[in-house]
Short mmCIF file of C-alpha atoms and ligand atoms in Angstrom, two decimals:
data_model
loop_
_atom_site.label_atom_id
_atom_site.label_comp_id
_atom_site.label_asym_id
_atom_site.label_seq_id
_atom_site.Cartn_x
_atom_site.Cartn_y
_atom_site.Cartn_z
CA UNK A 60 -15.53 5.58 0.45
CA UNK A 61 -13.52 4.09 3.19
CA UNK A 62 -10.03 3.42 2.26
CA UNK A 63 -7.44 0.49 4.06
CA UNK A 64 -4.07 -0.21 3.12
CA UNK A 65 -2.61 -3.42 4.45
CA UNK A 66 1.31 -4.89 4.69
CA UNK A 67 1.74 -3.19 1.62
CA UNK A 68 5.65 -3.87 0.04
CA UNK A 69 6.88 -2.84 -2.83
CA UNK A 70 10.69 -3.20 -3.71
CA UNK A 71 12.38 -1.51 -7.00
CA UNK A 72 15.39 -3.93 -7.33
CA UNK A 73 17.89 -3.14 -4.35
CA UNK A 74 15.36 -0.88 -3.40
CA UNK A 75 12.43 -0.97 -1.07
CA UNK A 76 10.38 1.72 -1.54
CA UNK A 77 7.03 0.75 0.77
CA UNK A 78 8.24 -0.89 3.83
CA UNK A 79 4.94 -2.74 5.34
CA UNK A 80 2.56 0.31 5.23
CA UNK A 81 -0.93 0.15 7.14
CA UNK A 82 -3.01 2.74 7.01
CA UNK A 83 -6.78 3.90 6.78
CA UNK A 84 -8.70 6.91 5.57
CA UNK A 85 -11.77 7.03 6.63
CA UNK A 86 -14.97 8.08 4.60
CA UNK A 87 -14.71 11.57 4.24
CA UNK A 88 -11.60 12.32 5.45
CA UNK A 89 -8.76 14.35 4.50
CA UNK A 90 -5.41 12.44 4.99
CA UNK A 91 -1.51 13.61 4.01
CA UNK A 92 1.29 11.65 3.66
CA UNK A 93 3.88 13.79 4.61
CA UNK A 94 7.39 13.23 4.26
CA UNK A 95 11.07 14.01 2.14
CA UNK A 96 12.05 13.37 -0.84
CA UNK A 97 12.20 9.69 -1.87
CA UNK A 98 10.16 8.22 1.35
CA UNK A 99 8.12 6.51 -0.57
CA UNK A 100 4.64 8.99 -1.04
CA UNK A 101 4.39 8.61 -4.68
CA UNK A 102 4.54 4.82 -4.89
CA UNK A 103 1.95 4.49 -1.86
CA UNK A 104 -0.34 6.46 -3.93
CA UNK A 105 0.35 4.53 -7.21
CA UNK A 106 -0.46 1.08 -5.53
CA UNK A 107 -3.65 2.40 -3.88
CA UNK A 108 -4.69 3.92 -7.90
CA UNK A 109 -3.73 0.57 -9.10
CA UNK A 110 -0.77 2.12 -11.24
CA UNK A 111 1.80 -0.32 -8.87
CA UNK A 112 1.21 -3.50 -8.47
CA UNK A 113 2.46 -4.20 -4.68
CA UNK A 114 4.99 -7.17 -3.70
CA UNK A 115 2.80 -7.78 -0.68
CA UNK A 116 -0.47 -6.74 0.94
CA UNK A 117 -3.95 -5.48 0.33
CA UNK A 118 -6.04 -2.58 -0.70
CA UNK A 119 -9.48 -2.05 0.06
CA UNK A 120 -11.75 0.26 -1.14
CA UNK A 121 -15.32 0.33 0.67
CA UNK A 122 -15.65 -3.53 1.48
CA UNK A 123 -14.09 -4.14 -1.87
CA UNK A 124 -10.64 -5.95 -2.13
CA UNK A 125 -9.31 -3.84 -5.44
CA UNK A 126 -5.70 -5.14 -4.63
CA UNK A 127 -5.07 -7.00 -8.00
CA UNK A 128 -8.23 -4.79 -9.86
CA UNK A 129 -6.95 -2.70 -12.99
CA UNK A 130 -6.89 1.27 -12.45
CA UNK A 131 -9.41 2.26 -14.24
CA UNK A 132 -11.90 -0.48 -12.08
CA UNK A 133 -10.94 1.35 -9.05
CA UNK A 134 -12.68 4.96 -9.83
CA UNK A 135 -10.22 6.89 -8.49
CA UNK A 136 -9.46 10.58 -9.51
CA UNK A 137 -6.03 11.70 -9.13
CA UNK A 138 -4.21 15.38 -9.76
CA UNK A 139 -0.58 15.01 -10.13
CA UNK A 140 2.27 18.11 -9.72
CA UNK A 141 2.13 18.30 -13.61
CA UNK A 142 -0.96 19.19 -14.90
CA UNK A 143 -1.21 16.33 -17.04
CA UNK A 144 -4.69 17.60 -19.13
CA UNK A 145 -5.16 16.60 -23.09
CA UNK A 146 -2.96 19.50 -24.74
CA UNK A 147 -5.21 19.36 -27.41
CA UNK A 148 -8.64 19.28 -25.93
CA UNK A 149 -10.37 22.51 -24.54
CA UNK A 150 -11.45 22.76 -21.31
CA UNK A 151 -14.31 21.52 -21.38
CA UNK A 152 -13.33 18.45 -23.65
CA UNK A 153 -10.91 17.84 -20.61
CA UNK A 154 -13.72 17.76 -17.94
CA UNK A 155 -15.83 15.29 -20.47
CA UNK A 156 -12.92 13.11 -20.97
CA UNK A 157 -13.60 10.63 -17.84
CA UNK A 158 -17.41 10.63 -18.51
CA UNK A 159 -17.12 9.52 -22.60
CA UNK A 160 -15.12 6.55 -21.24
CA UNK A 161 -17.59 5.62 -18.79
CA UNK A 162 -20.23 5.77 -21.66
CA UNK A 163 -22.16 8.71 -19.90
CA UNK A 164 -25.05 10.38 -21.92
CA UNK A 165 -24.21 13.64 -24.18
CA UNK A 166 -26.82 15.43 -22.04
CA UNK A 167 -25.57 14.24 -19.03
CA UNK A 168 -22.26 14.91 -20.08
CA UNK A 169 -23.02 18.01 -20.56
CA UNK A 170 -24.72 18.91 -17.61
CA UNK A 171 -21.74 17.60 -15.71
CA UNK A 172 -19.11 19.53 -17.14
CA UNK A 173 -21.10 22.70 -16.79
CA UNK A 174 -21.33 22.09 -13.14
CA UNK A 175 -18.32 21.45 -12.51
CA UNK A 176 -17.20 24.16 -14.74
CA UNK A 177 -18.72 26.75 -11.88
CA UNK A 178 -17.66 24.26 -8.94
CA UNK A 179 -13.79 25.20 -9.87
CA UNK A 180 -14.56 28.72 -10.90
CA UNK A 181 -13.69 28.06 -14.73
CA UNK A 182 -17.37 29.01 -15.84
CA UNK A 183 -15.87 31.33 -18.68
CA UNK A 184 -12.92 29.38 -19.98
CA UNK A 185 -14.57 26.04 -21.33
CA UNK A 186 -13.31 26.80 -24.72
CA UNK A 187 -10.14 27.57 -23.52
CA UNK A 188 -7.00 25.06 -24.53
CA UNK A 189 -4.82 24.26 -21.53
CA UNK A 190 -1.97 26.16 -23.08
CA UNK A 191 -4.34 29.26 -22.85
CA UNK A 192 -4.66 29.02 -19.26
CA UNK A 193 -2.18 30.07 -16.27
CA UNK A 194 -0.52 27.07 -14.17
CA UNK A 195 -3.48 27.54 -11.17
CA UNK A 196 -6.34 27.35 -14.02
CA UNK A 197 -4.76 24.00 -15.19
CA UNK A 198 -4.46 22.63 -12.14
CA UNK A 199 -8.37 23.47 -11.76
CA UNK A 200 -9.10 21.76 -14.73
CA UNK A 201 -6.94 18.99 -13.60
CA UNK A 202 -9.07 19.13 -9.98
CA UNK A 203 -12.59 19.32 -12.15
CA UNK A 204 -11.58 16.43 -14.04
CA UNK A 205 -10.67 14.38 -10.98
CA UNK A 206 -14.12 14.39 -9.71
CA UNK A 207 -16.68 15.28 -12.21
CA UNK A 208 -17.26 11.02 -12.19
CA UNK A 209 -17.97 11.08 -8.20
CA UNK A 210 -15.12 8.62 -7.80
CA UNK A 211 -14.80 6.94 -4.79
CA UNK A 212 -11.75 8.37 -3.71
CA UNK A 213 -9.68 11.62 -4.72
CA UNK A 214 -5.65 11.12 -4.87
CA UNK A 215 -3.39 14.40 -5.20
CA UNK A 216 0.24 14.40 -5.70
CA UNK A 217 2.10 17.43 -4.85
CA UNK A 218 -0.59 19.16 -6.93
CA UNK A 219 0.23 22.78 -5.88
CA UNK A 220 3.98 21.72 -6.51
CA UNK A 221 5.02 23.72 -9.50
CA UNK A 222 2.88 26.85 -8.32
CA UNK A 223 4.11 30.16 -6.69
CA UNK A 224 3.21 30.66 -3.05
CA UNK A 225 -0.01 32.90 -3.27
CA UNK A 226 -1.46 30.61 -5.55
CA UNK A 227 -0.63 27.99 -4.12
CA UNK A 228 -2.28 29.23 -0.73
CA UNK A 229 -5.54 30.22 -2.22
CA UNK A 230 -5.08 26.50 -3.98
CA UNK A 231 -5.14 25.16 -0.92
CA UNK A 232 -8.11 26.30 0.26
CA UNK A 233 -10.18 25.91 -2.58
CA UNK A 234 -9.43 22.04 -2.85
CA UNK A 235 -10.60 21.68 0.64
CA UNK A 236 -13.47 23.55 0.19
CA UNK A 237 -14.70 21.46 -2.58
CA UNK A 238 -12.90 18.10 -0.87
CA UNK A 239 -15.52 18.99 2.18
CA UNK A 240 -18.43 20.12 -0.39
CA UNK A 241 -18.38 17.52 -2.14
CA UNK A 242 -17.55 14.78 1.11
CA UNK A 243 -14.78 13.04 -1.14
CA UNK A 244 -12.14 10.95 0.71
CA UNK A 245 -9.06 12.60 -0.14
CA UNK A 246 -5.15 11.27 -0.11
CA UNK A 247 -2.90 14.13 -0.06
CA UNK A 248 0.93 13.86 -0.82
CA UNK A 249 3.70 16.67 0.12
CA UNK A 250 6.57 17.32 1.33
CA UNK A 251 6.09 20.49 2.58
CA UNK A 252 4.91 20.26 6.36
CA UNK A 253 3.23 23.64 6.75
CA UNK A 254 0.70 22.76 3.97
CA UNK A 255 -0.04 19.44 5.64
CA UNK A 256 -0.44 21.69 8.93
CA UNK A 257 -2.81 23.83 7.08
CA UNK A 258 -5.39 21.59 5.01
CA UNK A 259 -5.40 18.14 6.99
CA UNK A 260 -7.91 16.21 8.79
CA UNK A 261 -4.94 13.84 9.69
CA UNK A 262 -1.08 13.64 8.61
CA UNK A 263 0.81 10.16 8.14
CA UNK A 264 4.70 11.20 8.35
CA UNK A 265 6.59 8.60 5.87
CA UNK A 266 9.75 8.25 5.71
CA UNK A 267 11.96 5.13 4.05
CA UNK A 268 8.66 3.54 3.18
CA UNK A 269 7.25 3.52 6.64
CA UNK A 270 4.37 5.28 8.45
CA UNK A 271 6.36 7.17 11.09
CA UNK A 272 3.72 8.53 13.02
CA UNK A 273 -0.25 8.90 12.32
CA UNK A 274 -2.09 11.78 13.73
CA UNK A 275 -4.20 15.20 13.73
CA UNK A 276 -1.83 17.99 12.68
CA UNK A 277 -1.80 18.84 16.97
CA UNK A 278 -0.84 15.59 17.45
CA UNK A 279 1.86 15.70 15.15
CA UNK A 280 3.29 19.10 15.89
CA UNK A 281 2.71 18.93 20.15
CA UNK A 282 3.53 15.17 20.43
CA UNK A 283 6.10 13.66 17.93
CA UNK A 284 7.34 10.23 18.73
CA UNK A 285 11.21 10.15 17.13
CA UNK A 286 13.32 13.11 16.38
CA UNK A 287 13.10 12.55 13.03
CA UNK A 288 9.20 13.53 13.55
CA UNK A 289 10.05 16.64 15.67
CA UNK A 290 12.70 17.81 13.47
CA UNK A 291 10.82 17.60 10.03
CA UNK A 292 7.14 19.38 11.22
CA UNK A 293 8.23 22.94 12.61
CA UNK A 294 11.45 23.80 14.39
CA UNK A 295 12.55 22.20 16.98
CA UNK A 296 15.06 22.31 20.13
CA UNK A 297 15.83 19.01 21.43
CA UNK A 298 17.57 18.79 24.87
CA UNK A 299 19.58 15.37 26.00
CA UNK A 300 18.45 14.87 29.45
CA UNK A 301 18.93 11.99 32.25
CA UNK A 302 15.56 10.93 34.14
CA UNK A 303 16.38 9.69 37.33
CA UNK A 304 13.07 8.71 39.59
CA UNK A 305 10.63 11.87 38.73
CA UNK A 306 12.91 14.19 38.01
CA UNK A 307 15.12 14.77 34.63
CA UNK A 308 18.36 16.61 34.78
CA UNK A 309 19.86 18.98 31.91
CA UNK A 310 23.10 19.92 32.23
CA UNK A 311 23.72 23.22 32.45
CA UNK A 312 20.18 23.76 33.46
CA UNK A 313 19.12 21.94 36.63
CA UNK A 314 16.50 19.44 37.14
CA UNK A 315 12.68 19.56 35.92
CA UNK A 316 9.88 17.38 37.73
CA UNK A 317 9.18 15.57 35.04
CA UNK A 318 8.31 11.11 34.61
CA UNK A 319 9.96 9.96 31.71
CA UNK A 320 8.95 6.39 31.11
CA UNK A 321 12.52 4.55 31.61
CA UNK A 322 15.34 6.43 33.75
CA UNK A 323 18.49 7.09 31.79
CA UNK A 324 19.26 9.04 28.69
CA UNK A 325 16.34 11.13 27.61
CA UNK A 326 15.19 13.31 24.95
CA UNK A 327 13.22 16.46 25.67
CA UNK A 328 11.16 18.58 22.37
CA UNK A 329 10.55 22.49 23.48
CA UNK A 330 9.55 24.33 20.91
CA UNK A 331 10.92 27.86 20.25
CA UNK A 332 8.13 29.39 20.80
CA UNK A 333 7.87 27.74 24.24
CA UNK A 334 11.12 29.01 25.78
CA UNK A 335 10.84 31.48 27.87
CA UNK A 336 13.02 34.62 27.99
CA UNK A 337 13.91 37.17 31.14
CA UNK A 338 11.71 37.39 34.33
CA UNK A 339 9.84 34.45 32.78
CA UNK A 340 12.89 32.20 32.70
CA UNK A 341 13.95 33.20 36.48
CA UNK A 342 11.08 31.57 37.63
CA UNK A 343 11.49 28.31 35.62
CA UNK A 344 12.99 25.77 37.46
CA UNK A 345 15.22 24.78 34.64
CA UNK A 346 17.24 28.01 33.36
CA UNK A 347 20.53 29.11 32.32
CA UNK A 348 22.04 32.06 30.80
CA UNK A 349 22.32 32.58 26.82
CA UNK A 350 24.16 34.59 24.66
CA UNK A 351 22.15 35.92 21.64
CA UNK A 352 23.82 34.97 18.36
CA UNK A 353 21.20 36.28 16.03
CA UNK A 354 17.95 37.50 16.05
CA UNK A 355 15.66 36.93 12.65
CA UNK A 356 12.93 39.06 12.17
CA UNK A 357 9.95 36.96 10.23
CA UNK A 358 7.59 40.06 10.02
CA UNK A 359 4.78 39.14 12.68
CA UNK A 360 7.19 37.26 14.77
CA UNK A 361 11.17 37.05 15.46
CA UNK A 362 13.25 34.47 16.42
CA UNK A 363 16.38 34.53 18.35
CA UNK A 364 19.44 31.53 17.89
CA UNK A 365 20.38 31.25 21.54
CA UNK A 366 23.70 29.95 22.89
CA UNK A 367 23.55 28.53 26.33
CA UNK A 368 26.90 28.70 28.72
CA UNK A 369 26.45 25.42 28.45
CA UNK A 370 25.29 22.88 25.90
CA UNK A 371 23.87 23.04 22.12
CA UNK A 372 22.25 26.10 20.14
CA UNK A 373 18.58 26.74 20.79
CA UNK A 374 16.03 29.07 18.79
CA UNK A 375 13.50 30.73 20.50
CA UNK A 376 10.12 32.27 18.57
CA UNK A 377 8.14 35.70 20.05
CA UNK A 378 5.47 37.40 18.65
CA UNK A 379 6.09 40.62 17.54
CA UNK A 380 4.81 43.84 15.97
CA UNK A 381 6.92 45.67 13.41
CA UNK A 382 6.27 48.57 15.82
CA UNK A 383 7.85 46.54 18.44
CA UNK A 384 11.90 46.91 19.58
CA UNK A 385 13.69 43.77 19.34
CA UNK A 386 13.19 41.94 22.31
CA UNK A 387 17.28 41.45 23.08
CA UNK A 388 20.31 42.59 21.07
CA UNK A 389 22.63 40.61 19.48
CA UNK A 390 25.78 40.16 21.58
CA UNK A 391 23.51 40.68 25.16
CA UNK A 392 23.09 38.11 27.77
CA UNK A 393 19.50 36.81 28.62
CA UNK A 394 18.04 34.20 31.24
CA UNK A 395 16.27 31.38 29.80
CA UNK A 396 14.09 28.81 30.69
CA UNK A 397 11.65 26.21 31.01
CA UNK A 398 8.80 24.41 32.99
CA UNK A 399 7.69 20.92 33.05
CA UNK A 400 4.88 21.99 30.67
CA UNK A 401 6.59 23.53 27.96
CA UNK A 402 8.47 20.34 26.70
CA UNK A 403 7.68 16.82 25.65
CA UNK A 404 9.12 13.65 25.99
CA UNK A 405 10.22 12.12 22.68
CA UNK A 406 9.38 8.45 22.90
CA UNK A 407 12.10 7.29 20.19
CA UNK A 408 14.84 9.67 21.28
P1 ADP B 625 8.51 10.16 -3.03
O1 ADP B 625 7.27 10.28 -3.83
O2 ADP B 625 8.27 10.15 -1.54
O3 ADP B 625 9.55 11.17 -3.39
P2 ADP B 625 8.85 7.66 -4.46
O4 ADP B 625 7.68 6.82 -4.06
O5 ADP B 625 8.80 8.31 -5.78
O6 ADP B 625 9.17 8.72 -3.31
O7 ADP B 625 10.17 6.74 -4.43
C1 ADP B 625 10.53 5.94 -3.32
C2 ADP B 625 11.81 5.19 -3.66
O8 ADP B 625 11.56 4.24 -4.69
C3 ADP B 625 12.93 6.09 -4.16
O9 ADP B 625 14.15 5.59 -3.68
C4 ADP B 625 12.82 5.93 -5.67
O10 ADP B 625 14.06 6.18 -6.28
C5 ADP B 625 12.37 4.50 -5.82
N1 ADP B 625 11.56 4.29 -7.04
C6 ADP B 625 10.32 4.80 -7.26
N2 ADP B 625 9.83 4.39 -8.45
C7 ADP B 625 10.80 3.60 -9.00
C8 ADP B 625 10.89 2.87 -10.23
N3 ADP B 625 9.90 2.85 -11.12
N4 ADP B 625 12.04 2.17 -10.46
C9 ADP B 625 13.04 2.18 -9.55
N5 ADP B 625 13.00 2.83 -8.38
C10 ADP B 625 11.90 3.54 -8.10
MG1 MG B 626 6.69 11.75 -5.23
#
């Protein structure tokens, strides 16, 4: 079901934790809320599950206004970072749990839980008690439990939180197999940008308990509006320009035809991996000479800190074989540069 968030505030005290949020997921979809520590993520998610009652504005589920329903009106299946199953129920007591309060049939309980059973993989474990299952296999049971009631909409946060980075991967694409299977509107929190990158339809960027930016992960990553967008989803050089008529100057580099909507100071994004190095950078019309600091080798790829003769630090990213030499030594000189096309204007500065 179609989900819209309206004006929403919520304030702690002192502190305001949702800052007028608007926001819509649409049927189907697969939307994160991505953003630090703090921003706000969990409480969005507790006022849309009804766990929060918000200071202002509305929630609407389908072409129901649930704003001032109880939780358990709303069906709603949420996952949280800790597991959070009945330590004393089995597995498949867990998976049953949502159904006996909605006053489903034993059979159809039972059917149910079997299903879903083999739709998270746990076909062999049902008699299993949580403690006898690794952190991924609780989180599965937490998943199956979620949605074995076809709620309307599916809430997960930080779910692959406490989990080690393989798992977490394969995590990751299981719940979006079964979020697509299955058709389920889907909020997703994290704070970690490269799993929003990886497993969303769209990403909301939050941060102090605002929406900063709404978009498809491109979007996002290719067009940020505010440094605090480009700086938090992938690595980022950002270059202090002046844009006089069509043309933006860089000191130390030259100028670069290039409209920026209002003359005066400007912000430019390039991304590493868009600054070019050598005979590539003597044909840019903005280039300069760099001293390598440091290059990082990140086994398919290496990146190189950069420091211009004049002006900040910049990284740059190049593919690379672990067959390959380094592409410059520390300590050498190399020309670098850029084109019109390789950076973005940041709206916000
Ligand atoms: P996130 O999930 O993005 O880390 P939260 O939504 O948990 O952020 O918190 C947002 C802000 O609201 C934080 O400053 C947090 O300290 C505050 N906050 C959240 N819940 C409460 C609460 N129950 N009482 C007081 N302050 C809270
Ligand atoms: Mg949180």
């Amino acid at each position: 079901m179609k989900l819209n968030v309206q004006g929403i505030v919520k304030r702690f005290g002192a502190v305001t934790a949702l800052n007028g949020v608007d926001l819509t997921v649409e049927e189907g979809e697969f939307l994160t809320i991505l953003g630090p520590s703090g921003s706000g993520k969990t409480t969005l998610l507790k006022a849309v599950a009804g766990f929060e009652a918000p200071d202002a504005g509305s929630v609407r589920l389908g072409d129901k206004d649930v704003t001032s329903a109880p939780a358990r009106h709303r069906n709603v299946g949420m996952v949280f970072q800790n597991y959070a199953l009945f330590p004393h129920l089995t597995v498949a007591q867990n998976l049953a749990f949502p159904l006996e309060m909605r006053g489903v049939g034993k059979a159809e309980i039972a059917r149910r839980v079997t299903e879903t059973l083999a739709l998270v993989e746990l076909g062999s474990y049902a008699e299993r008690l949580p403690r006898q299952l690794s952190g991924g296999q609780q989180q599965r049971v937490a998943l199956g439990r979620a949605v074995i009631f076809n709620p309307s909409l599916l809430l997960l946060d930080e779910p692959f939180g406490a989990l080690d980075r393989k798992l977490r991967e394969s995590l990751q694409l299981e719940v979006r197999r079964l979020q697509r299977r299955l058709q389920l509107t889907t909020l997703f929190i994290t704070h970690d940008q490269e799993e929003a990158l990886i497993m969303s339809d769209r990403i909301a960027v939050m941060d102090q308990g605002r929406i900063q930016q709404l978009g498809t992960p491109g979007e996002i990553y290719d067009f940020p509006v505010s440094r605090f967008v480009a700086n938090f989803i992938g690595e980022s050089n950002l270059i202090e320009g002046t844009a006089l008529g069509d043309q933006v100057s860089i000191p130390g580099f030259g100028a670069l035809a290039l409209k920026a909507p209002a003359s005066g100071p400007v912000t430019l994004l390039l991304r590493p991996e868009a600054l070019r190095l050598g005979a590539e950078a003597q044909a840019a019309p903005c280039r300069a000479t760099a001293t390598v600091l440091e290059t990082i080798f990140l086994g398919l790829s290496v990146k190189l800190r950069l420091k211009p003769a004049e002006g900040p630090e910049m990284l740059a990213r190049l593919p690379l074989r672990p067959s390959d030499p380094p592409p410059a030594a520390e300590g050498s000189t190399v020309a670098i540069g850029f084109r019109p096309e390789d950076v973005h204007v940041v709206p916000r500065g």
